[in-house]
Amino acid sequence: MVPAMAGRPFVFLDRDGTLIEDVNYGYRPEDYHPIAGVTAALQRLRAAGFGLAIVTNQAGIGRGLFTRADYDSFHGRLLDDLAAAGIEIEATYMCPHAPDEGCTCRKPAPASLFAARDELGADLEASWMIGDHAKDVELAHNAGCRALLVLTGHGEEEAARLGERPPVAVVADLPAAVALILGSA
Ligand SMILES: [Mg+2]
Ligand SMILES: [Zn+2]
């Protein structure tokens, strides 16, 4: 038996409603509104040694509301802004499919986080998923990491529809989630 590599702790980040405002199928330059405090919070996670990756469902592509190229330029702006603040996002796992396409990459399916384990060396048990949807919480449970639900984006409605496997905590926003993670380390 070859012992498993220890792996690194990651914080997996939902995008819309968690890092930037969720404007419903945003892709135009005017749809881009970073949520307050996100940059400083991500800098704190990086300084504490967490890897960062984004996990996002973009069904607007599958529904024909915008193109992959639209997504690439919109998402690239976020990555560029974060990089300019010294924040490396090691991967973005993006599902472009509509819900009825039956793909295996759409949250809450765990394929994205299993890929992070295999490709980035993420230690899922030592990692966290932060998002504003019940399916972000479900994703964490399906992949064996810990979940935090934020109340930005759709978080208020989603907090009412959490299933039998709740998150570790429901917190105001990403900076509050990061404070909790760093406080529990
Ligand atoms: Mg979201
Ligand atoms: Zn998919």
Tab-separated table of C-alpha atoms and ligand atoms in Angstrom:
chain	number	residue	atom	x	y	z
A	1	MET	CA	0.000	0.000	0.000
A	2	VAL	CA	1.265	3.420	-0.918
A	3	PRO	CA	0.297	5.874	1.808
A	4	ALA	CA	-1.812	8.774	0.603
A	5	MET	CA	-0.115	12.152	0.348
A	6	ALA	CA	-1.014	14.395	3.235
A	7	GLY	CA	-2.359	17.119	0.984
A	8	ARG	CA	-2.963	20.796	1.597
A	9	PRO	CA	-5.978	22.501	3.129
A	10	PHE	CA	-8.084	24.456	0.659
A	11	VAL	CA	-10.943	26.864	0.857
A	12	PHE	CA	-13.308	26.292	-2.054
A	13	LEU	CA	-15.276	29.351	-3.039
A	14	ASP	CA	-18.606	29.721	-4.739
A	15	ARG	CA	-18.459	32.777	-7.016
A	16	ASP	CA	-21.854	34.425	-7.548
A	17	GLY	CA	-23.341	35.639	-4.280
A	18	THR	CA	-20.138	34.832	-2.392
A	19	LEU	CA	-17.228	36.673	-4.095
A	20	ILE	CA	-19.299	38.962	-6.318
A	21	GLU	CA	-22.935	40.026	-6.233
A	22	ASP	CA	-25.325	37.502	-7.767
A	23	VAL	CA	-27.181	39.442	-10.449
A	24	ASN	CA	-28.652	36.245	-11.982
A	25	TYR	CA	-26.669	35.054	-14.992
A	26	GLY	CA	-24.161	37.873	-14.847
A	27	TYR	CA	-21.620	38.137	-17.630
A	28	ARG	CA	-21.573	41.760	-18.822
A	29	PRO	CA	-19.016	44.256	-17.504
A	30	GLU	CA	-21.788	46.122	-15.678
A	31	ASP	CA	-22.746	42.905	-13.834
A	32	TYR	CA	-19.410	42.813	-12.019
A	33	HIS	CA	-19.698	43.954	-8.382
A	34	PRO	CA	-17.213	42.478	-5.884
A	35	ILE	CA	-18.647	41.941	-2.406
A	36	ALA	CA	-17.107	44.168	0.256
A	37	GLY	CA	-14.153	42.784	2.164
A	38	VAL	CA	-13.567	39.792	-0.094
A	39	THR	CA	-10.067	40.752	-1.209
A	40	ALA	CA	-8.718	41.265	2.315
A	41	ALA	CA	-10.383	38.063	3.516
A	42	LEU	CA	-8.819	35.991	0.727
A	43	GLN	CA	-5.437	37.547	1.466
A	44	ARG	CA	-5.802	36.337	5.051
A	45	LEU	CA	-6.530	32.785	3.889
A	46	ARG	CA	-3.504	32.782	1.594
A	47	ALA	CA	-1.289	34.105	4.389
A	48	ALA	CA	-2.547	31.279	6.614
A	49	GLY	CA	-1.508	28.704	4.002
A	50	PHE	CA	-4.853	27.775	2.455
A	51	GLY	CA	-5.056	27.000	-1.243
A	52	LEU	CA	-7.959	28.686	-3.024
A	53	ALA	CA	-10.175	27.438	-5.838
A	54	ILE	CA	-13.510	28.610	-7.230
A	55	VAL	CA	-16.383	26.187	-7.863
A	56	THR	CA	-19.183	27.698	-9.921
A	57	ASN	CA	-22.270	26.553	-11.806
A	58	GLN	CA	-22.816	28.646	-14.940
A	59	ALA	CA	-26.022	27.240	-16.346
A	60	GLY	CA	-26.439	30.449	-18.330
A	61	ILE	CA	-24.044	28.928	-20.854
A	62	GLY	CA	-26.078	25.740	-21.211
A	63	ARG	CA	-29.279	27.774	-21.410
A	64	GLY	CA	-27.827	29.897	-24.204
A	65	LEU	CA	-28.010	33.138	-22.209
A	66	PHE	CA	-24.316	33.881	-22.728
A	67	THR	CA	-21.342	32.206	-24.329
A	68	ARG	CA	-18.257	30.535	-22.975
A	69	ALA	CA	-16.267	33.505	-24.289
A	70	ASP	CA	-18.526	35.887	-22.328
A	71	TYR	CA	-17.886	33.814	-19.232
A	72	ASP	CA	-14.141	33.735	-19.851
A	73	SER	CA	-13.825	37.502	-20.071
A	74	PHE	CA	-16.094	38.158	-17.080
A	75	HIS	CA	-14.428	35.528	-14.918
A	76	GLY	CA	-10.996	36.639	-16.111
A	77	ARG	CA	-11.660	40.093	-14.742
A	78	LEU	CA	-12.256	38.638	-11.277
A	79	LEU	CA	-9.113	36.493	-11.490
A	80	ASP	CA	-7.107	39.507	-12.679
A	81	ASP	CA	-8.381	41.691	-9.842
A	82	LEU	CA	-7.536	39.030	-7.281
A	83	ALA	CA	-4.110	38.391	-8.814
A	84	ALA	CA	-3.389	42.127	-8.660
A	85	ALA	CA	-4.020	41.869	-4.903
A	86	GLY	CA	-1.583	38.954	-4.638
A	87	ILE	CA	-4.309	36.306	-4.451
A	88	GLU	CA	-3.719	33.175	-6.495
A	89	ILE	CA	-6.801	31.164	-7.423
A	90	GLU	CA	-5.260	27.787	-8.233
A	91	ALA	CA	-8.189	26.526	-10.282
A	92	THR	CA	-11.732	27.337	-11.288
A	93	TYR	CA	-14.090	24.404	-11.623
A	94	MET	CA	-16.936	25.648	-13.779
A	95	CYS	CA	-19.986	23.667	-14.861
A	96	PRO	CA	-21.417	25.146	-18.089
A	97	HIS	CA	-24.398	22.807	-18.264
A	98	ALA	CA	-28.093	23.395	-17.764
A	99	PRO	CA	-29.575	21.363	-14.905
A	100	ASP	CA	-31.458	19.044	-17.290
A	101	GLU	CA	-28.312	18.037	-19.183
A	102	GLY	CA	-27.523	15.419	-16.577
A	103	CYS	CA	-23.829	16.223	-16.326
A	104	THR	CA	-21.583	15.040	-13.502
A	105	CYS	CA	-19.845	18.385	-12.890
A	106	ARG	CA	-22.725	20.532	-11.628
A	107	LYS	CA	-22.810	21.327	-7.912
A	108	PRO	CA	-23.673	19.538	-5.666
A	109	ALA	CA	-21.989	16.665	-7.529
A	110	PRO	CA	-18.567	16.236	-5.914
A	111	ALA	CA	-16.506	15.816	-9.128
A	112	SER	CA	-15.019	19.310	-8.829
A	113	LEU	CA	-13.656	18.768	-5.347
A	114	PHE	CA	-12.420	15.292	-6.187
A	115	ALA	CA	-10.552	16.893	-9.099
A	116	ALA	CA	-9.043	19.419	-6.670
A	117	ARG	CA	-7.915	16.553	-4.484
A	118	ASP	CA	-6.337	14.720	-7.427
A	119	GLU	CA	-4.972	17.713	-9.382
A	120	LEU	CA	-4.077	20.203	-6.663
A	121	GLY	CA	-3.384	17.878	-3.754
A	122	ALA	CA	-6.258	19.221	-1.674
A	123	ASP	CA	-6.834	17.466	1.639
A	124	LEU	CA	-10.624	17.501	1.571
A	125	GLU	CA	-11.085	16.642	5.224
A	126	ALA	CA	-8.986	19.675	6.152
A	127	SER	CA	-10.769	21.920	3.642
A	128	TRP	CA	-13.841	24.168	3.586
A	129	MET	CA	-16.486	25.159	1.046
A	130	ILE	CA	-18.037	28.629	1.303
A	131	GLY	CA	-21.189	29.486	-0.623
A	132	ASP	CA	-24.614	31.095	-0.554
A	133	HIS	CA	-26.648	28.089	-1.722
A	134	ALA	CA	-27.860	24.892	-0.128
A	135	LYS	CA	-26.156	23.080	-3.000
A	136	ASP	CA	-22.806	24.520	-1.922
A	137	VAL	CA	-23.422	22.982	1.493
A	138	GLU	CA	-24.453	19.694	-0.124
A	139	LEU	CA	-21.333	19.742	-2.263
A	140	ALA	CA	-19.184	19.982	0.858
A	141	HIS	CA	-20.952	17.021	2.414
A	142	ASN	CA	-20.744	14.995	-0.789
A	143	ALA	CA	-16.991	15.606	-1.003
A	144	GLY	CA	-16.171	15.233	2.686
A	145	CYS	CA	-15.181	18.789	3.553
A	146	ARG	CA	-16.753	21.374	5.866
A	147	ALA	CA	-19.343	23.919	4.759
A	148	LEU	CA	-20.120	27.513	5.639
A	149	LEU	CA	-23.222	29.245	4.272
A	150	VAL	CA	-23.009	32.998	3.743
A	151	LEU	CA	-26.040	35.292	3.858
A	152	THR	CA	-24.943	37.390	0.880
A	153	GLY	CA	-26.410	36.516	-2.529
A	154	HIS	CA	-29.277	34.043	-2.109
A	155	GLY	CA	-28.131	33.065	1.371
A	156	GLU	CA	-31.193	34.350	3.210
A	157	GLU	CA	-33.599	32.195	1.175
A	158	GLU	CA	-31.215	29.274	1.027
A	159	ALA	CA	-30.707	29.193	4.796
A	160	ALA	CA	-34.400	28.273	5.056
A	161	ARG	CA	-34.014	25.318	2.710
A	162	LEU	CA	-31.011	23.578	4.203
A	163	GLY	CA	-31.494	19.841	4.425
A	164	GLU	CA	-30.659	17.342	7.114
A	165	ARG	CA	-26.946	18.023	6.808
A	166	PRO	CA	-26.438	21.629	7.860
A	167	PRO	CA	-23.271	23.679	7.407
A	168	VAL	CA	-20.843	24.179	10.277
A	169	ALA	CA	-22.264	27.692	10.555
A	170	VAL	CA	-24.347	30.317	8.778
A	171	VAL	CA	-22.404	33.580	8.684
A	172	ALA	CA	-22.970	37.083	7.348
A	173	ASP	CA	-20.519	37.078	4.483
A	174	LEU	CA	-17.157	35.842	3.217
A	175	PRO	CA	-15.070	37.909	5.654
A	176	ALA	CA	-17.085	36.402	8.541
A	177	ALA	CA	-16.576	32.910	7.114
A	178	VAL	CA	-12.846	33.489	6.919
A	179	ALA	CA	-12.734	34.772	10.482
A	180	LEU	CA	-14.461	31.587	11.604
A	181	ILE	CA	-12.070	29.349	9.655
A	182	LEU	CA	-8.975	31.119	10.944
A	183	GLY	CA	-10.358	31.169	14.472
A	184	SER	CA	-10.925	27.422	14.423
A	185	ALA	CA	-7.536	26.497	12.987
B	1	MG	MG	-23.745	31.395	-5.367
B	2	ZN	ZN	-21.751	20.239	-15.707
